[in-house]
Amino acid sequence: MDGDDASILVMPLPIEDIKADLDALLPGVTITVEGSALRIEPKDVAAVCRALKETERFRFDYVANLTAVDYPPTHLDVVYHLYSMGQRCGPVTLKVKLPREQPVVASVTPIWRGAEFQEREVYDLFGVRFEGHPDLRRILMWDEFEGHPMRKDYVVEDQNVLERPPS
Amino acid sequence: MEPSINTAPAMETELLEVNLGPQHPSTHGVFRMIATLDGETITKLKPVMGYMHRNHEKIGEGLTYIGCFPYTDRLDYFCAMTSNLGLSIAIEQLAGIPVSERGEYIRIIMAELTRLVNHTAVTGFLLNDMGAFGTPLLYAFREREKILDLFEMASGSRMMCNYVRPGGVREDLPAGFLERCRPLVDGYSNFLDEFETLLTDNEIIRQRTQRVGVLPKALAIDASVTGPMLRACGVNYDLRKVDGYSIYPRFPFKVPLGTVGDTYDRYYVRILEMRESLKILQQALKELPQASPSMSPKGQAIGKAPRTFRPPKGDAYGRIEAPKGELGFYLVSDGSPQPYRYHIRAPSFINLTVLEDLCLGHKVADAIIILGSIDIVLCEVDR
């Protein structure tokens, strides 16, 4: 068993540099910088993710976190946090805006296996369909469950609130 | 009439589908594996989870940021302190809260004690899964109890500590804490020596764990596996080094790495990690800043964080090296005192992605110890 005691800290990559490189690599893809994140179009998710993983300069081989945020009444954001274990850099945050009615986006599970359960969770709790996912089923709720509980407009039934009888 | 010698048709075999769990002690909680067996060999295995799901994230959206802390205790109930720490770090990133110096040291002490608790207990459970019922587990629990006593002194609770806060910790260390903690840390390596004598070169344990559940390096990275499980494959990725969060860069320690990535390596990496944690603890206990007379000790420990606050609009992803792997909290603020979105990246949930790959081709009894070596807590998996 080997040990390592060198402290190697993550090098934060300037988000503008990543955008410039992606623009050069993928003509025809619209990328905008939003705070510390990159916003991409739903149709470009697979192409951008593949470029981020396979380009020598990035090698983002590790999808640390994949989740969604609901912004009623208009849209949902799917958020990806990517790191590189090989180059110890990151994170790069990707955000994808989807319509709340019928949110569909390409699955990144064929690119990173680590997205498998996380995409199933987002499908389960938010109702986002990931096209190309090998096994898109509910994961935390049971199969017969209807609705998507993490949506802001989900009504929690039977809260068991004890109400004081009118005096 | 001619005597028939062998008229019986060739023996027919068929695959058998077996449910392991959800109510079974070997699954470490209410976890279910649907295993398809050819004889006793696993040909397919589907994990089923969610029996403990209470939608922690939805509950969090209805609470203040501080109000989420007691709930994080109940994620990984072996490691309440590190769950608290993960949320604190995410909130500090989001709201820009500085951490007091004394608070940082107390956090490191608690986080590393938690690592000892977790790795000791998981090793005990692993032996339980291998059929060594009771005795090794109780050796492990005897040591764990001593650390829980310390947690009780500091936080008032043995397991649901609710202790770390943005800016520092909830209360300063009580009188007598250090006097009890130092001998425990100094004596812990004796316990590890004793434990290792029992286990590391044990022929039965080697037979049961070596070359069982080998996780290839490339698959581990691809499947977002983190923590001791990743390092057992030889990938040098420890967030205490990589991110250097809190004051970890001040502590020289090694990152133990495995070579094969089998169940044995996962066991042994944890033992070695405990030895490194002891080094960190010894240094932290030595360097813990003294309470200065100008400020009350409690003030120094808890820092300057207000009880309720409104972080500016935006989002933050804070992550720490919890004993089970990367524990991340993704917070979105809309400027109100409650998180707009509160997401937990649970390490044991994502580490389960590779469970089927590890179990294929092994026997049922091996699947039990492979699951044990992944180190899951169902309250964290299901959230």
XYZ file of C-alpha atoms in Angstrom:
550
model
C 0.000 0.000 0.000
C 1.376 3.272 -1.091
C 0.916 6.594 0.565
C 1.007 10.142 -0.607
C 1.533 13.170 1.529
C 1.841 15.886 -1.079
C -0.797 18.543 -0.831
C -2.131 19.180 -4.307
C -4.939 21.653 -4.368
C -7.619 21.921 -6.986
C -6.780 24.515 -9.589
C -9.900 26.505 -10.357
C -10.128 26.944 -14.102
C -11.361 30.372 -15.173
C -14.836 29.843 -16.505
C -14.214 32.229 -19.433
C -11.309 30.056 -20.604
C -13.494 26.964 -20.593
C -16.157 28.817 -22.547
C -13.604 30.070 -25.095
C -12.206 26.564 -25.574
C -15.643 25.030 -25.923
C -16.670 27.701 -28.421
C -13.613 26.878 -30.508
C -14.205 23.114 -30.250
C -17.916 23.113 -30.906
C -19.014 25.679 -33.465
C -22.745 26.176 -33.491
C -23.171 25.623 -29.757
C -24.419 28.546 -27.695
C -22.788 28.849 -24.289
C -23.309 31.752 -21.925
C -21.512 32.453 -18.668
C -23.905 32.857 -15.739
C -22.109 33.702 -12.527
C -19.671 30.857 -12.008
C -21.665 28.480 -14.198
C -22.060 27.802 -17.892
C -25.547 27.778 -19.322
C -26.032 25.486 -22.288
C -28.927 24.604 -24.556
C -30.752 21.291 -23.920
C -29.878 20.014 -27.403
C -26.144 20.520 -26.790
C -25.823 18.648 -23.478
C -24.371 15.444 -24.907
C -21.917 17.248 -27.199
C -20.676 19.624 -24.501
C -20.336 16.884 -21.883
C -18.479 14.628 -24.282
C -16.113 17.469 -25.161
C -15.511 18.254 -21.495
C -14.721 14.629 -20.762
C -12.647 13.762 -23.783
C -10.686 16.920 -24.579
C -7.137 16.576 -23.304
C -7.175 20.013 -21.728
C -10.157 19.351 -19.419
C -10.590 15.615 -18.850
C -13.584 16.147 -16.600
C -13.835 12.466 -15.754
C -15.965 12.759 -12.634
C -19.569 13.940 -12.368
C -19.717 14.832 -8.706
C -23.242 16.081 -8.499
C -26.272 16.133 -10.765
C -29.519 17.634 -9.644
C -32.354 19.927 -10.647
C -33.971 23.110 -9.380
C -37.602 23.972 -10.022
C -38.552 27.536 -10.943
C -42.298 27.615 -11.362
C -44.183 28.583 -13.418
C -41.688 28.674 -16.261
C -38.787 26.251 -16.138
C -36.572 23.692 -14.453
C -32.788 23.858 -14.291
C -30.727 20.687 -14.432
C -27.368 21.361 -12.758
C -24.163 19.372 -13.275
C -21.007 19.734 -11.169
C -18.009 18.245 -12.949
C -14.498 17.710 -11.631
C -11.369 16.129 -13.033
C -9.818 13.470 -10.841
C -6.888 13.049 -13.194
C -5.960 16.717 -13.368
C -7.445 17.614 -10.004
C -9.274 20.605 -11.328
C -12.807 21.799 -11.140
C -15.557 22.362 -10.638
C -17.254 23.393 -13.811
C -20.960 23.911 -13.283
C -23.336 23.392 -16.178
C -26.934 24.538 -16.122
C -29.598 23.531 -18.597
C -32.977 25.209 -18.749
C -35.928 22.919 -19.521
C -39.652 23.647 -19.831
C -41.655 22.446 -16.822
C -44.144 20.749 -19.115
C -42.377 17.745 -20.649
C -38.784 18.365 -19.617
C -36.566 16.173 -21.782
C -32.788 16.216 -22.018
C -30.099 13.813 -23.211
C -28.794 11.461 -20.547
C -25.124 11.727 -19.617
C -25.048 8.178 -18.186
C -23.451 6.841 -21.408
C -20.650 9.369 -20.795
C -20.302 8.947 -17.018
C -21.735 5.899 -15.231
C -21.846 7.986 -12.056
C -24.860 9.842 -13.416
C -26.996 6.689 -13.470
C -28.568 6.883 -10.017
C -28.484 10.665 -9.904
C -30.488 10.946 -13.128
C -32.938 8.381 -11.836
C -33.359 10.506 -8.721
C -33.992 13.673 -10.755
C -36.472 11.744 -12.930
C -38.205 10.463 -9.814
C -38.417 13.695 -7.856
C -38.656 16.283 -10.670
C -40.025 14.366 -13.642
C -37.181 15.149 -16.034
C -36.890 12.524 -18.787
C -33.295 11.617 -19.624
C -33.213 10.303 -23.195
C -30.808 7.417 -23.615
C -30.664 6.444 -19.943
C -30.323 2.643 -19.792
C -32.751 2.103 -16.915
C -34.879 5.159 -16.216
C -37.163 4.140 -13.334
C -38.162 5.716 -10.055
C -35.497 5.161 -7.435
C -36.638 6.620 -4.108
C -40.406 6.645 -4.481
C -42.272 3.470 -5.342
C -43.137 2.632 -8.953
C -46.871 3.297 -8.656
C -46.367 6.742 -7.140
C -47.827 9.631 -9.103
C -46.329 13.091 -9.236
C -42.908 14.501 -8.551
C -42.495 15.563 -4.928
C -39.583 17.978 -5.278
C -41.524 20.242 -7.607
C -42.465 23.427 -5.828
C -46.158 23.054 -6.651
C -46.422 19.487 -5.336
C -49.169 19.376 -2.736
C -48.275 17.271 0.278
C -51.431 15.417 1.203
C -52.317 14.356 4.717
C -49.962 16.445 6.770
C -51.596 15.286 10.012
C -51.891 18.807 11.316
C -53.598 18.891 14.687
C -56.000 21.780 14.718
C -57.310 23.396 17.831
C -61.105 22.961 17.972
C -62.962 26.259 17.753
C -63.718 27.499 21.238
C -38.867 -55.762 -21.680
C -35.574 -54.060 -21.920
C -34.471 -52.425 -18.694
C -34.134 -48.712 -19.170
C -30.726 -47.496 -18.143
C -31.109 -43.765 -18.375
C -34.431 -42.586 -19.639
C -34.610 -39.539 -17.383
C -34.018 -36.356 -19.329
C -30.876 -34.355 -18.594
C -31.264 -32.377 -15.389
C -32.899 -29.075 -16.115
C -31.610 -25.976 -14.429
C -33.135 -22.575 -14.296
C -32.211 -19.198 -12.914
C -33.591 -18.348 -9.525
C -34.566 -14.856 -8.482
C -34.009 -14.128 -4.804
C -34.839 -11.058 -2.785
C -32.171 -10.188 -0.221
C -33.814 -7.773 2.141
C -35.356 -5.295 2.751
C -35.750 -6.881 6.195
C -32.458 -8.640 6.675
C -29.583 -7.788 9.024
C -26.908 -8.269 6.362
C -28.245 -5.406 4.279
C -27.372 -2.846 6.983
C -30.872 -1.443 7.093
C -33.859 -1.552 4.780
C -32.026 -2.185 1.550
C -33.090 -4.741 -0.997
C -31.097 -6.580 -3.630
C -32.927 -8.569 -6.296
C -30.357 -11.212 -7.165
C -30.670 -13.626 -10.072
C -28.799 -16.800 -9.231
C -27.371 -19.550 -11.385
C -26.825 -22.177 -8.735
C -25.190 -20.018 -6.129
C -23.511 -17.619 -8.531
C -24.934 -14.157 -9.027
C -25.708 -13.392 -12.664
C -27.700 -10.219 -12.144
C -28.293 -7.960 -9.182
C -30.576 -4.970 -8.949
C -30.474 -2.748 -5.877
C -33.793 -1.374 -4.653
C -33.818 1.517 -2.242
C -36.108 4.201 -0.919
C -37.691 2.360 2.005
C -36.303 5.015 4.349
C -37.078 7.927 2.032
C -38.626 10.882 3.825
C -37.691 13.589 1.322
C -35.171 15.289 3.510
C -34.589 17.871 0.767
C -38.221 18.974 0.687
C -38.231 19.272 4.482
C -35.079 21.394 4.266
C -36.742 23.829 1.891
C -39.264 24.678 4.586
C -36.675 25.376 7.289
C -34.101 28.061 7.970
C -30.493 27.230 7.189
C -29.741 26.564 10.858
C -32.949 24.551 11.120
C -31.536 21.988 8.673
C -28.740 20.951 11.027
C -30.645 18.501 13.240
C -31.855 16.774 10.077
C -28.327 16.285 8.753
C -27.531 14.279 11.911
C -30.053 11.773 10.680
C -28.461 11.322 7.266
C -25.498 9.219 8.253
C -26.155 8.534 11.899
C -22.664 7.162 12.434
C -21.124 10.417 11.291
C -23.370 13.239 12.495
C -20.413 15.556 13.015
C -19.195 15.344 9.436
C -22.710 15.758 8.050
C -23.007 18.952 10.111
C -19.623 20.059 8.835
C -20.591 19.511 5.200
C -23.668 21.694 5.497
C -21.710 24.346 7.413
C -19.109 24.562 4.692
C -21.749 24.911 1.985
C -23.546 27.646 3.948
C -20.274 29.460 4.596
C -19.545 29.410 0.867
C -23.020 30.676 0.083
C -23.191 33.427 2.686
C -19.483 34.272 2.989
C -19.225 33.552 6.718
C -15.687 33.441 8.180
C -14.800 30.645 10.599
C -13.143 31.258 13.961
C -9.694 29.786 14.490
C -10.655 27.813 17.583
C -13.796 26.637 15.811
C -11.710 25.257 12.925
C -9.605 23.173 15.284
C -12.604 21.845 17.169
C -14.191 20.889 13.830
C -11.079 19.005 12.738
C -10.977 17.144 16.045
C -14.632 16.160 15.735
C -14.360 15.220 12.052
C -11.389 12.936 12.625
C -12.962 11.347 15.708
C -15.974 10.662 13.507
C -13.731 8.982 10.952
C -12.438 6.716 13.715
C -15.993 5.877 14.788
C -17.085 5.097 11.242
C -14.110 3.042 10.136
C -13.972 1.099 13.391
C -17.657 0.266 13.222
C -17.653 -0.664 9.531
C -14.738 -3.038 10.090
C -16.640 -4.660 12.931
C -19.733 -5.016 10.771
C -17.686 -6.450 7.920
C -16.556 -9.256 10.213
C -20.118 -9.781 11.334
C -21.088 -10.193 7.685
C -18.342 -12.764 7.245
C -19.845 -14.872 9.978
C -17.714 -13.835 12.946
C -20.806 -12.991 14.927
C -20.601 -10.611 17.808
C -17.113 -10.662 19.208
C -15.142 -8.511 16.724
C -18.086 -6.148 16.416
C -18.142 -5.675 20.162
C -14.427 -4.921 20.240
C -15.157 -2.213 17.686
C -18.175 -0.924 19.566
C -16.245 -0.793 22.838
C -13.904 1.770 21.255
C -16.724 3.582 19.530
C -18.509 4.065 22.851
C -15.490 5.889 24.259
C -15.597 8.378 21.403
C -19.362 8.749 21.715
C -18.771 9.681 25.362
C -16.646 12.565 24.104
C -19.346 13.618 21.637
C -21.841 13.559 24.469
C -19.618 15.789 26.581
C -19.280 18.339 23.803
C -22.705 18.318 22.209
C -25.034 16.717 24.745
C -25.873 13.848 22.422
C -24.022 10.679 21.558
C -25.159 10.259 17.976
C -27.410 13.138 16.987
C -24.747 15.714 17.759
C -26.070 18.807 15.947
C -22.820 20.490 16.914
C -21.067 22.197 13.998
C -22.466 25.563 12.943
C -21.620 28.073 10.226
C -18.733 30.109 11.598
C -17.572 27.510 14.094
C -19.338 25.159 16.464
C -22.386 25.471 18.708
C -20.638 25.448 22.093
C -17.061 25.530 23.218
C -15.455 22.308 24.410
C -16.472 21.642 28.013
C -13.952 21.540 30.858
C -12.243 18.175 31.020
C -12.796 17.321 27.347
C -9.173 17.575 26.311
C -8.030 15.635 29.361
C -10.240 12.752 28.265
C -9.599 13.061 24.563
C -5.787 12.983 24.704
C -5.407 9.572 26.372
C -8.024 8.134 24.014
C -6.138 9.346 20.954
C -2.807 8.188 22.374
C -4.189 4.761 23.203
C -6.137 4.215 20.009
C -3.194 2.889 18.028
C -2.854 0.125 20.643
C -6.419 -0.872 19.911
C -5.723 -0.786 16.165
C -2.647 -2.978 16.671
C -4.738 -5.435 18.636
C -7.515 -5.344 16.044
C -5.044 -5.860 13.217
C -3.414 -8.808 14.940
C -6.821 -10.364 14.917
C -7.637 -9.483 11.316
C -5.040 -8.298 8.852
C -3.089 -11.523 8.439
C -5.970 -13.749 9.363
C -6.110 -16.585 6.845
C -9.899 -16.807 6.850
C -10.318 -13.102 6.265
C -7.811 -13.137 3.427
C -9.563 -16.072 1.814
C -12.916 -14.397 2.078
C -11.902 -10.911 0.953
C -8.918 -11.030 -1.369
C -9.868 -10.909 -5.054
C -13.514 -10.623 -4.040
C -15.401 -7.684 -5.508
C -12.525 -6.181 -7.459
C -13.320 -2.667 -8.606
C -11.224 -1.554 -11.592
C -9.723 1.898 -11.326
C -11.319 3.207 -14.527
C -14.797 2.048 -13.530
C -14.418 3.585 -10.076
C -13.685 7.018 -11.527
C -16.340 6.703 -14.224
C -19.024 5.707 -11.713
C -18.264 8.628 -9.360
C -17.156 6.309 -6.558
C -15.512 8.277 -3.755
C -13.985 7.821 -0.337
C -12.005 4.814 0.925
C -13.637 2.706 -1.775
C -12.046 4.834 -4.497
C -8.679 5.002 -2.787
C -8.647 1.217 -2.365
C -8.450 1.088 -6.189
C -5.320 3.212 -6.079
C -6.832 6.549 -7.098
C -5.253 9.283 -5.047
C -8.245 11.530 -4.451
C -8.891 12.727 -0.932
C -10.793 15.991 -0.668
C -8.860 16.936 2.449
C -5.849 17.150 0.137
C -7.503 18.045 -3.156
C -9.739 20.857 -1.904
C -7.713 21.609 1.203
C -10.891 22.812 2.904
C -10.970 24.055 6.497
C -7.398 23.989 7.900
C -6.390 20.550 6.572
C -3.391 21.919 4.609
C -1.727 22.596 7.982
C -1.697 18.906 8.816
C 0.842 16.600 7.215
C -0.776 13.223 6.652
C -0.646 10.503 4.033
C -3.428 9.245 1.816
C -3.373 5.444 2.007
C -3.929 3.794 -1.351
C -4.840 0.251 -2.268
C -3.428 -1.693 -5.188
C -6.039 -4.264 -6.204
C -9.334 -2.622 -5.291
C -10.806 -5.747 -3.717
C -12.701 -6.103 -0.456
C -9.473 -6.653 1.442
C -8.007 -3.382 0.186
C -11.162 -1.562 1.158
C -10.794 -2.977 4.662
C -7.084 -2.216 4.923
C -7.298 1.325 3.513
C -9.732 2.125 6.305
C -7.363 0.785 8.958
C -4.532 2.886 7.546
C -6.767 5.940 7.312
C -7.522 5.632 11.007
C -3.805 5.711 11.737
C -3.467 8.914 9.709
C -6.474 10.397 11.510
C -4.704 9.759 14.800
C -1.755 11.833 13.579
C -4.083 14.677 12.629
C -5.828 14.438 15.993
C -2.582 14.527 17.923
C -1.445 17.636 16.090
C -4.837 19.343 16.412
C -5.001 18.659 20.139
C -1.514 20.117 20.534
C -2.149 23.234 18.437
C -5.698 23.999 19.608
C -5.548 27.743 20.322
C -5.860 28.640 23.974
C -8.845 30.633 25.056
C -7.658 34.243 25.134
C -8.784 36.430 28.037
C -10.151 39.178 25.785
C -12.983 37.052 24.474
C -15.077 34.345 26.072
C -14.127 30.776 25.047
C -17.623 30.261 23.731
C -17.362 33.375 21.603
C -14.118 32.125 20.142
C -15.572 28.759 19.309
C -18.839 29.847 17.793
C -17.412 32.659 15.708
C -19.484 35.527 14.425
C -22.307 33.813 12.603
C -25.797 35.181 13.220
C -28.599 32.795 14.086
C -30.712 33.718 11.111
C -29.345 35.250 7.992
C -30.298 35.888 4.410
C -27.567 34.747 2.054
C -27.368 36.732 -1.188
C -29.075 35.256 -4.246
C -26.984 32.545 -5.816
C -25.909 28.958 -5.387
C -23.034 27.055 -3.808
C -21.779 23.480 -3.864
C -19.811 22.643 -0.726
C -18.189 19.249 -0.358
C -16.107 17.494 2.265
C -14.362 14.172 2.653
C -16.864 12.392 4.881
C -15.789 8.949 6.141
C -17.897 7.317 3.413
C -16.813 9.556 0.551
C -17.638 12.901 -0.954
C -20.500 14.481 0.959
C -21.771 17.470 -0.985
C -24.456 20.029 -0.292
C -25.868 22.069 -3.145
C -27.699 25.136 -1.901
C -29.634 27.707 -3.888
C -30.590 30.939 -2.186
C -33.314 33.311 -3.319
C -32.348 35.863 -0.690
C -34.759 34.590 1.940
C -33.800 32.946 5.264
C -34.801 29.550 3.862
C -32.897 27.607 1.220
C -34.708 27.689 -2.125
C -33.115 24.374 -3.026
C -31.242 22.072 -0.677
C -29.676 19.020 -2.287
C -27.474 16.404 -0.697
C -24.938 14.444 -2.685
C -24.837 11.339 -0.519
C -21.651 9.273 -0.901
C -23.102 5.879 -0.052
C -26.009 6.393 -2.481
C -23.694 6.988 -5.422
C -21.158 4.351 -4.363
C -23.950 1.794 -4.767
C -23.915 2.420 -8.533
C -21.194 -0.215 -8.930
C -22.739 -2.817 -6.609
C -23.893 -5.031 -9.474
C -20.523 -4.863 -11.239
C -18.765 -5.928 -8.049
C -21.085 -8.845 -7.321
C -21.375 -10.469 -10.749
C -19.826 -13.923 -10.824
C -19.508 -14.149 -7.064
C -21.483 -16.259 -4.595
C -24.354 -14.954 -2.484
C -22.213 -14.947 0.640
C -19.667 -12.769 -1.148
C -22.335 -10.257 -2.153
C -23.045 -9.718 1.535
C -19.463 -8.795 2.352
C -19.075 -6.728 -0.822
C -22.083 -4.708 0.287
C -20.553 -4.457 3.760
C -17.270 -3.190 2.328
C -19.020 -0.446 0.339
C -20.093 0.939 3.710
C -23.637 2.210 3.329
C -26.044 3.778 5.773
C -29.579 3.604 4.503
C -30.712 6.848 6.067
C -28.162 8.550 3.865
C -28.882 6.462 0.776
C -32.627 7.129 0.904
C -32.626 10.600 2.422
